[in-house]
């Protein structure tokens, strides 16, 4: 998500998406293979042991700081969106729902963990959204899939701190982690740890997943 400095320099526009505040989320990237097929390609090849996602402008839109109202959030008519107490909608971007769902459901990926590394401006809103956005076929929320919240790190800090906490919790080496974030500052910082990072200017799309998976396929070649 955007840094405070970026927000100050662009008070009326989402820095990443170049969209007016409060407008609809950016469109999905065109073309590409379905997310389920891309995730299933991880079977039988070298693959990440921990997949970590940023939240604001990466998994969902708008960013929490852009909202004038928040909790309590309720599930909207679309299962991939929530509605704040003031009627503002938070929508999942790209193929986030499909990718999270298949990472959780595919038996061959049962040893691959899912986590969150976020600097969300209102952490309690972010946690509530994770608990209420349903992405699993059996009603599992994003919170459930991220270890029931065990692998959710939401606080203001250099994201290297988030990853150090995740590494300590999971015992997984940085080289076996895959990270998606819309902010290049975070991509560069976390990449210095050895984590494989993918920039997501339009949210986590199937194409972004394919790029991340390709980094692990190259190791197996």
mmCIF file of N, CA, C and O in Angstrom, residues 114-188:
data_model
loop_
_atom_site.group_PDB
_atom_site.id
_atom_site.type_symbol
_atom_site.label_atom_id
_atom_site.label_comp_id
_atom_site.label_asym_id
_atom_site.label_seq_id
_atom_site.Cartn_x
_atom_site.Cartn_y
_atom_site.Cartn_z
ATOM 1 N N UNK A 114 0.140 -19.460 4.039
ATOM 2 C CA UNK A 114 -0.265 -18.151 3.525
ATOM 3 C C UNK A 114 -0.175 -17.143 4.656
ATOM 4 O O UNK A 114 -0.630 -17.402 5.780
ATOM 5 N N UNK A 115 0.425 -15.984 4.367
ATOM 6 C CA UNK A 115 0.579 -14.948 5.388
ATOM 7 C C UNK A 115 0.279 -13.565 4.862
ATOM 8 O O UNK A 115 0.042 -13.361 3.664
ATOM 9 N N UNK A 116 0.289 -12.605 5.777
ATOM 10 C CA UNK A 116 0.013 -11.201 5.464
ATOM 11 C C UNK A 116 1.107 -10.335 6.067
ATOM 12 O O UNK A 116 1.501 -10.530 7.226
ATOM 13 N N UNK A 117 1.607 -9.379 5.280
ATOM 14 C CA UNK A 117 2.547 -8.373 5.762
ATOM 15 C C UNK A 117 2.020 -7.019 5.306
ATOM 16 O O UNK A 117 2.119 -6.670 4.133
ATOM 17 N N UNK A 118 1.434 -6.270 6.236
ATOM 18 C CA UNK A 118 0.742 -5.037 5.874
ATOM 19 C C UNK A 118 1.108 -3.900 6.820
ATOM 20 O O UNK A 118 1.352 -4.131 8.013
ATOM 21 N N UNK A 119 1.105 -2.686 6.263
ATOM 22 C CA UNK A 119 1.279 -1.469 7.041
ATOM 23 C C UNK A 119 -0.023 -0.677 7.041
ATOM 24 O O UNK A 119 -0.030 0.548 7.105
ATOM 25 N N UNK A 120 -1.137 -1.375 6.955
ATOM 26 C CA UNK A 120 -2.473 -0.788 6.898
ATOM 27 C C UNK A 120 -2.636 0.291 7.969
ATOM 28 O O UNK A 120 -2.287 0.090 9.132
ATOM 29 N N UNK A 121 -3.199 1.437 7.571
ATOM 30 C CA UNK A 121 -3.336 2.571 8.482
ATOM 31 C C UNK A 121 -4.268 2.284 9.659
ATOM 32 O O UNK A 121 -4.115 2.875 10.736
ATOM 33 N N UNK A 122 -5.257 1.419 9.452
ATOM 34 C CA UNK A 122 -6.195 1.080 10.537
ATOM 35 C C UNK A 122 -6.159 -0.444 10.705
ATOM 36 O O UNK A 122 -6.987 -1.166 10.141
ATOM 37 N N UNK A 123 -5.198 -0.952 11.483
ATOM 38 C CA UNK A 123 -5.019 -2.405 11.579
ATOM 39 C C UNK A 123 -6.271 -3.169 11.985
ATOM 40 O O UNK A 123 -6.524 -4.267 11.472
ATOM 41 N N UNK A 124 -7.086 -2.594 12.895
ATOM 42 C CA UNK A 124 -8.272 -3.325 13.335
ATOM 43 C C UNK A 124 -9.278 -3.491 12.199
ATOM 44 O O UNK A 124 -9.981 -4.506 12.122
ATOM 45 N N UNK A 125 -9.357 -2.510 11.286
ATOM 46 C CA UNK A 125 -10.228 -2.655 10.115
ATOM 47 C C UNK A 125 -9.694 -3.752 9.204
ATOM 48 O O UNK A 125 -10.443 -4.555 8.662
ATOM 49 N N UNK A 126 -8.372 -3.752 9.002
ATOM 50 C CA UNK A 126 -7.766 -4.770 8.159
ATOM 51 C C UNK A 126 -8.023 -6.170 8.692
ATOM 52 O O UNK A 126 -8.357 -7.087 7.938
ATOM 53 N N UNK A 127 -7.885 -6.349 9.988
ATOM 54 C CA UNK A 127 -8.118 -7.673 10.587
ATOM 55 C C UNK A 127 -9.580 -8.080 10.445
ATOM 56 O O UNK A 127 -9.880 -9.245 10.155
ATOM 57 N N UNK A 128 -10.486 -7.122 10.629
ATOM 58 C CA UNK A 128 -11.905 -7.441 10.485
ATOM 59 C C UNK A 128 -12.232 -7.850 9.052
ATOM 60 O O UNK A 128 -12.988 -8.808 8.822
ATOM 61 N N UNK A 129 -11.667 -7.130 8.090
ATOM 62 C CA UNK A 129 -11.915 -7.482 6.686
ATOM 63 C C UNK A 129 -11.386 -8.876 6.376
ATOM 64 O O UNK A 129 -12.051 -9.662 5.679
ATOM 65 N N UNK A 130 -10.212 -9.212 6.884
ATOM 66 C CA UNK A 130 -9.663 -10.549 6.677
ATOM 67 C C UNK A 130 -10.581 -11.625 7.261
ATOM 68 O O UNK A 130 -10.739 -12.705 6.691
ATOM 69 N N UNK A 131 -11.201 -11.324 8.383
ATOM 70 C CA UNK A 131 -12.067 -12.294 9.036
ATOM 71 C C UNK A 131 -13.405 -12.462 8.331
ATOM 72 O O UNK A 131 -14.057 -13.499 8.474
ATOM 73 N N UNK A 132 -13.813 -11.463 7.540
ATOM 74 C CA UNK A 132 -15.139 -11.493 6.943
ATOM 75 C C UNK A 132 -15.147 -11.752 5.437
ATOM 76 O O UNK A 132 -16.201 -12.078 4.876
ATOM 77 N N UNK A 133 -14.002 -11.625 4.771
ATOM 78 C CA UNK A 133 -13.935 -11.910 3.337
ATOM 79 C C UNK A 133 -13.755 -13.414 3.140
ATOM 80 O O UNK A 133 -12.737 -13.986 3.547
ATOM 81 N N UNK A 134 -14.745 -14.046 2.537
ATOM 82 C CA UNK A 134 -14.754 -15.502 2.371
ATOM 83 C C UNK A 134 -14.168 -15.868 1.008
ATOM 84 O O UNK A 134 -14.642 -15.402 -0.026
ATOM 85 N N UNK A 135 -13.127 -16.702 1.018
ATOM 86 C CA UNK A 135 -12.468 -17.092 -0.228
ATOM 87 C C UNK A 135 -12.362 -18.606 -0.382
ATOM 88 O O UNK A 135 -12.001 -19.099 -1.450
ATOM 89 N N UNK A 136 -12.659 -19.363 0.673
ATOM 90 C CA UNK A 136 -12.572 -20.818 0.611
ATOM 91 C C UNK A 136 -13.884 -21.441 0.196
ATOM 92 O O UNK A 136 -14.966 -20.905 0.460
ATOM 93 N N UNK A 137 -13.814 -22.594 -0.443
ATOM 94 C CA UNK A 137 -15.013 -23.276 -0.940
ATOM 95 C C UNK A 137 -15.933 -23.718 0.187
ATOM 96 O O UNK A 137 -17.145 -23.887 -0.011
ATOM 97 N N UNK A 138 -15.390 -23.907 1.382
ATOM 98 C CA UNK A 138 -16.193 -24.344 2.521
ATOM 99 C C UNK A 138 -16.431 -23.214 3.514
ATOM 100 O O UNK A 138 -16.698 -23.449 4.688
ATOM 101 N N UNK A 139 -16.339 -21.982 3.016
ATOM 102 C CA UNK A 139 -16.638 -20.838 3.861
ATOM 103 C C UNK A 139 -15.472 -20.293 4.654
ATOM 104 O O UNK A 139 -15.663 -19.485 5.565
ATOM 105 N N UNK A 140 -14.246 -20.684 4.299
ATOM 106 C CA UNK A 140 -13.079 -20.186 5.017
ATOM 107 C C UNK A 140 -12.803 -18.729 4.647
ATOM 108 O O UNK A 140 -12.861 -18.343 3.489
ATOM 109 N N UNK A 141 -12.466 -17.940 5.637
ATOM 110 C CA UNK A 141 -12.108 -16.536 5.410
ATOM 111 C C UNK A 141 -10.613 -16.417 5.126
ATOM 112 O O UNK A 141 -9.845 -17.366 5.330
ATOM 113 N N UNK A 142 -10.218 -15.245 4.700
ATOM 114 C CA UNK A 142 -8.794 -14.992 4.500
ATOM 115 C C UNK A 142 -8.041 -15.163 5.812
ATOM 116 O O UNK A 142 -6.912 -15.661 5.848
ATOM 117 N N UNK A 143 -8.659 -14.749 6.895
ATOM 118 C CA UNK A 143 -8.062 -14.900 8.236
ATOM 119 C C UNK A 143 -7.829 -16.372 8.551
ATOM 120 O O UNK A 143 -6.759 -16.758 9.038
ATOM 121 N N UNK A 144 -8.827 -17.206 8.276
ATOM 122 C CA UNK A 144 -8.693 -18.652 8.514
ATOM 123 C C UNK A 144 -7.506 -19.220 7.748
ATOM 124 O O UNK A 144 -6.714 -20.011 8.283
ATOM 125 N N UNK A 145 -7.395 -18.822 6.478
ATOM 126 C CA UNK A 145 -6.358 -19.384 5.612
ATOM 127 C C UNK A 145 -4.971 -18.915 6.044
ATOM 128 O O UNK A 145 -3.981 -19.647 5.899
ATOM 129 N N UNK A 146 -4.878 -17.727 6.620
ATOM 130 C CA UNK A 146 -3.594 -17.218 7.121
ATOM 131 C C UNK A 146 -3.340 -17.731 8.534
ATOM 132 O O UNK A 146 -2.989 -16.975 9.449
ATOM 133 N N UNK A 147 -3.527 -19.034 8.708
ATOM 134 C CA UNK A 147 -3.233 -19.676 9.987
ATOM 135 C C UNK A 147 -4.136 -19.231 11.117
ATOM 136 O O UNK A 147 -3.710 -19.224 12.281
ATOM 137 N N UNK A 148 -5.384 -18.852 10.791
ATOM 138 C CA UNK A 148 -6.270 -18.354 11.837
ATOM 139 C C UNK A 148 -5.748 -17.075 12.464
ATOM 140 O O UNK A 148 -5.982 -16.792 13.640
ATOM 141 N N UNK A 149 -5.038 -16.295 11.643
ATOM 142 C CA UNK A 149 -4.461 -15.031 12.108
ATOM 143 C C UNK A 149 -3.039 -15.143 12.608
ATOM 144 O O UNK A 149 -2.375 -14.129 12.843
ATOM 145 N N UNK A 150 -2.537 -16.375 12.763
ATOM 146 C CA UNK A 150 -1.174 -16.550 13.287
ATOM 147 C C UNK A 150 -0.126 -15.923 12.378
ATOM 148 O O UNK A 150 0.897 -15.409 12.856
ATOM 149 N N UNK A 151 -0.381 -15.947 11.070
ATOM 150 C CA UNK A 151 0.604 -15.430 10.118
ATOM 151 C C UNK A 151 0.188 -14.076 9.543
ATOM 152 O O UNK A 151 0.525 -13.740 8.418
ATOM 153 N N UNK A 152 -0.561 -13.313 10.332
ATOM 154 C CA UNK A 152 -0.986 -11.972 9.942
ATOM 155 C C UNK A 152 -0.165 -10.948 10.716
ATOM 156 O O UNK A 152 -0.241 -10.876 11.947
ATOM 157 N N UNK A 153 0.625 -10.170 9.997
ATOM 158 C CA UNK A 153 1.454 -9.122 10.596
ATOM 159 C C UNK A 153 0.988 -7.775 10.035
ATOM 160 O O UNK A 153 1.218 -7.466 8.868
ATOM 161 N N UNK A 154 0.299 -6.981 10.852
ATOM 162 C CA UNK A 154 -0.204 -5.676 10.417
ATOM 163 C C UNK A 154 0.239 -4.619 11.418
ATOM 164 O O UNK A 154 -0.266 -4.571 12.556
ATOM 165 N N UNK A 155 1.187 -3.784 11.023
ATOM 166 C CA UNK A 155 1.652 -2.688 11.866
ATOM 167 C C UNK A 155 2.606 -1.826 11.048
ATOM 168 O O UNK A 155 3.104 -2.225 9.998
ATOM 169 N N UNK A 156 2.839 -0.620 11.563
ATOM 170 C CA UNK A 156 3.727 0.322 10.898
ATOM 171 C C UNK A 156 5.172 -0.038 11.191
ATOM 172 O O UNK A 156 5.614 0.008 12.339
ATOM 173 N N UNK A 157 5.891 -0.418 10.162
ATOM 174 C CA UNK A 157 7.299 -0.760 10.299
ATOM 175 C C UNK A 157 7.857 -1.041 8.917
ATOM 176 O O UNK A 157 7.096 -1.271 7.962
ATOM 177 N N UNK A 158 9.166 -1.012 8.788
ATOM 178 C CA UNK A 158 9.785 -1.533 7.577
ATOM 179 C C UNK A 158 9.347 -2.988 7.427
ATOM 180 O O UNK A 158 9.351 -3.748 8.393
ATOM 181 N N UNK A 159 8.961 -3.382 6.231
ATOM 182 C CA UNK A 159 8.403 -4.730 6.076
ATOM 183 C C UNK A 159 9.422 -5.845 6.283
ATOM 184 O O UNK A 159 9.042 -7.006 6.394
ATOM 185 N N UNK A 160 10.670 -5.501 6.378
ATOM 186 C CA UNK A 160 11.632 -6.521 6.781
ATOM 187 C C UNK A 160 11.292 -7.047 8.175
ATOM 188 O O UNK A 160 11.488 -8.234 8.464
ATOM 189 N N UNK A 161 10.745 -6.167 9.022
ATOM 190 C CA UNK A 161 10.361 -6.578 10.376
ATOM 191 C C UNK A 161 9.212 -7.587 10.313
ATOM 192 O O UNK A 161 9.203 -8.583 11.045
ATOM 193 N N UNK A 162 8.242 -7.350 9.430
ATOM 194 C CA UNK A 162 7.141 -8.285 9.259
ATOM 195 C C UNK A 162 7.667 -9.669 8.864
ATOM 196 O O UNK A 162 7.220 -10.700 9.399
ATOM 197 N N UNK A 163 8.622 -9.675 7.928
ATOM 198 C CA UNK A 163 9.133 -10.950 7.432
ATOM 199 C C UNK A 163 10.028 -11.646 8.450
ATOM 200 O O UNK A 163 10.050 -12.880 8.520
ATOM 201 N N UNK A 164 10.735 -10.891 9.228
ATOM 202 C CA UNK A 164 11.520 -11.510 10.293
ATOM 203 C C UNK A 164 10.611 -12.188 11.307
ATOM 204 O O UNK A 164 10.916 -13.282 11.804
ATOM 205 N N UNK A 165 9.458 -11.567 11.574
ATOM 206 C CA UNK A 165 8.485 -12.178 12.488
ATOM 207 C C UNK A 165 7.899 -13.452 11.885
ATOM 208 O O UNK A 165 7.744 -14.470 12.583
ATOM 209 N N UNK A 166 7.577 -13.402 10.594
ATOM 210 C CA UNK A 166 7.035 -14.587 9.925
ATOM 211 C C UNK A 166 8.058 -15.712 9.861
ATOM 212 O O UNK A 166 7.711 -16.891 10.035
ATOM 213 N N UNK A 167 9.307 -15.357 9.627
ATOM 214 C CA UNK A 167 10.359 -16.376 9.580
ATOM 215 C C UNK A 167 10.525 -17.055 10.932
ATOM 216 O O UNK A 167 10.670 -18.281 11.017
ATOM 217 N N UNK A 168 10.432 -16.258 11.998
ATOM 218 C CA UNK A 168 10.565 -16.813 13.346
ATOM 219 C C UNK A 168 9.394 -17.733 13.665
ATOM 220 O O UNK A 168 9.571 -18.799 14.275
ATOM 221 N N UNK A 169 8.186 -17.367 13.238
ATOM 222 C CA UNK A 169 6.997 -18.173 13.526
ATOM 223 C C UNK A 169 6.985 -19.485 12.745
ATOM 224 O O UNK A 169 6.570 -20.520 13.262
ATOM 225 N N UNK A 170 7.418 -19.423 11.486
ATOM 226 C CA UNK A 170 7.268 -20.582 10.602
ATOM 227 C C UNK A 170 8.524 -21.433 10.477
ATOM 228 O O UNK A 170 8.437 -22.607 10.110
ATOM 229 N N UNK A 171 9.685 -20.832 10.714
ATOM 230 C CA UNK A 171 10.935 -21.535 10.499
ATOM 231 C C UNK A 171 11.300 -21.674 9.030
ATOM 232 O O UNK A 171 12.257 -22.368 8.677
ATOM 233 N N UNK A 172 10.562 -21.005 8.159
ATOM 234 C CA UNK A 172 10.801 -21.077 6.716
ATOM 235 C C UNK A 172 11.842 -20.042 6.323
ATOM 236 O O UNK A 172 11.783 -18.889 6.756
ATOM 237 N N UNK A 173 12.785 -20.437 5.494
ATOM 238 C CA UNK A 173 13.842 -19.515 5.074
ATOM 239 C C UNK A 173 13.272 -18.463 4.131
ATOM 240 O O UNK A 173 12.286 -18.690 3.423
ATOM 241 N N UNK A 174 13.889 -17.284 4.122
ATOM 242 C CA UNK A 174 13.434 -16.196 3.260
ATOM 243 C C UNK A 174 13.423 -16.611 1.794
ATOM 244 O O UNK A 174 12.553 -16.214 1.018
ATOM 245 N N UNK A 175 14.393 -17.440 1.410
ATOM 246 C CA UNK A 175 14.500 -17.859 0.012
ATOM 247 C C UNK A 175 13.317 -18.705 -0.439
ATOM 248 O O UNK A 175 13.068 -18.845 -1.642
ATOM 249 N N UNK A 176 12.580 -19.258 0.496
ATOM 250 C CA UNK A 176 11.417 -20.095 0.176
ATOM 251 C C UNK A 176 10.100 -19.327 0.300
ATOM 252 O O UNK A 176 9.030 -19.932 0.313
ATOM 253 N N UNK A 177 10.187 -18.009 0.421
ATOM 254 C CA UNK A 177 9.004 -17.165 0.552
ATOM 255 C C UNK A 177 8.745 -16.391 -0.737
ATOM 256 O O UNK A 177 9.675 -16.016 -1.456
ATOM 257 N N UNK A 178 7.463 -16.143 -1.002
ATOM 258 C CA UNK A 178 7.025 -15.355 -2.150
ATOM 259 C C UNK A 178 6.140 -14.228 -1.635
ATOM 260 O O UNK A 178 5.226 -14.477 -0.836
ATOM 261 N N UNK A 179 6.400 -12.987 -2.087
ATOM 262 C CA UNK A 179 5.711 -11.806 -1.561
ATOM 263 C C UNK A 179 5.099 -10.987 -2.676
ATOM 264 O O UNK A 179 5.741 -10.727 -3.694
ATOM 265 N N UNK A 180 3.845 -10.559 -2.472
ATOM 266 C CA UNK A 180 3.142 -9.686 -3.417
ATOM 267 C C UNK A 180 2.841 -8.349 -2.742
ATOM 268 O O UNK A 180 2.260 -8.321 -1.649
ATOM 269 N N UNK A 181 3.218 -7.247 -3.406
ATOM 270 C CA UNK A 181 2.982 -5.915 -2.844
ATOM 271 C C UNK A 181 2.882 -4.902 -3.981
ATOM 272 O O UNK A 181 3.566 -5.047 -5.004
ATOM 273 N N UNK A 182 2.038 -3.881 -3.794
ATOM 274 C CA UNK A 182 1.870 -2.850 -4.827
ATOM 275 C C UNK A 182 2.893 -1.738 -4.710
ATOM 276 O O UNK A 182 2.993 -0.886 -5.604
ATOM 277 N N UNK A 183 3.661 -1.688 -3.621
ATOM 278 C CA UNK A 183 4.596 -0.591 -3.363
ATOM 279 C C UNK A 183 6.030 -1.057 -3.632
ATOM 280 O O UNK A 183 6.531 -1.965 -2.960
ATOM 281 N N UNK A 184 6.685 -0.415 -4.577
ATOM 282 C CA UNK A 184 8.044 -0.821 -4.937
ATOM 283 C C UNK A 184 9.035 -0.610 -3.805
ATOM 284 O O UNK A 184 10.047 -1.299 -3.723
ATOM 285 N N UNK A 185 8.763 0.324 -2.898
ATOM 286 C CA UNK A 185 9.646 0.513 -1.741
ATOM 287 C C UNK A 185 9.686 -0.760 -0.901
ATOM 288 O O UNK A 185 10.756 -1.214 -0.473
ATOM 289 N N UNK A 186 8.526 -1.357 -0.692
ATOM 290 C CA UNK A 186 8.463 -2.607 0.070
ATOM 291 C C UNK A 186 9.092 -3.764 -0.701
ATOM 292 O O UNK A 186 9.755 -4.626 -0.116
ATOM 293 N N UNK A 187 8.871 -3.789 -2.009
ATOM 294 C CA UNK A 187 9.458 -4.840 -2.845
ATOM 295 C C UNK A 187 10.984 -4.818 -2.734
ATOM 296 O O UNK A 187 11.631 -5.863 -2.540
ATOM 297 N N UNK A 188 11.563 -3.635 -2.831
ATOM 298 C CA UNK A 188 13.029 -3.519 -2.771
ATOM 299 C C UNK A 188 13.548 -3.893 -1.380
ATOM 300 O O UNK A 188 14.552 -4.586 -1.249
#
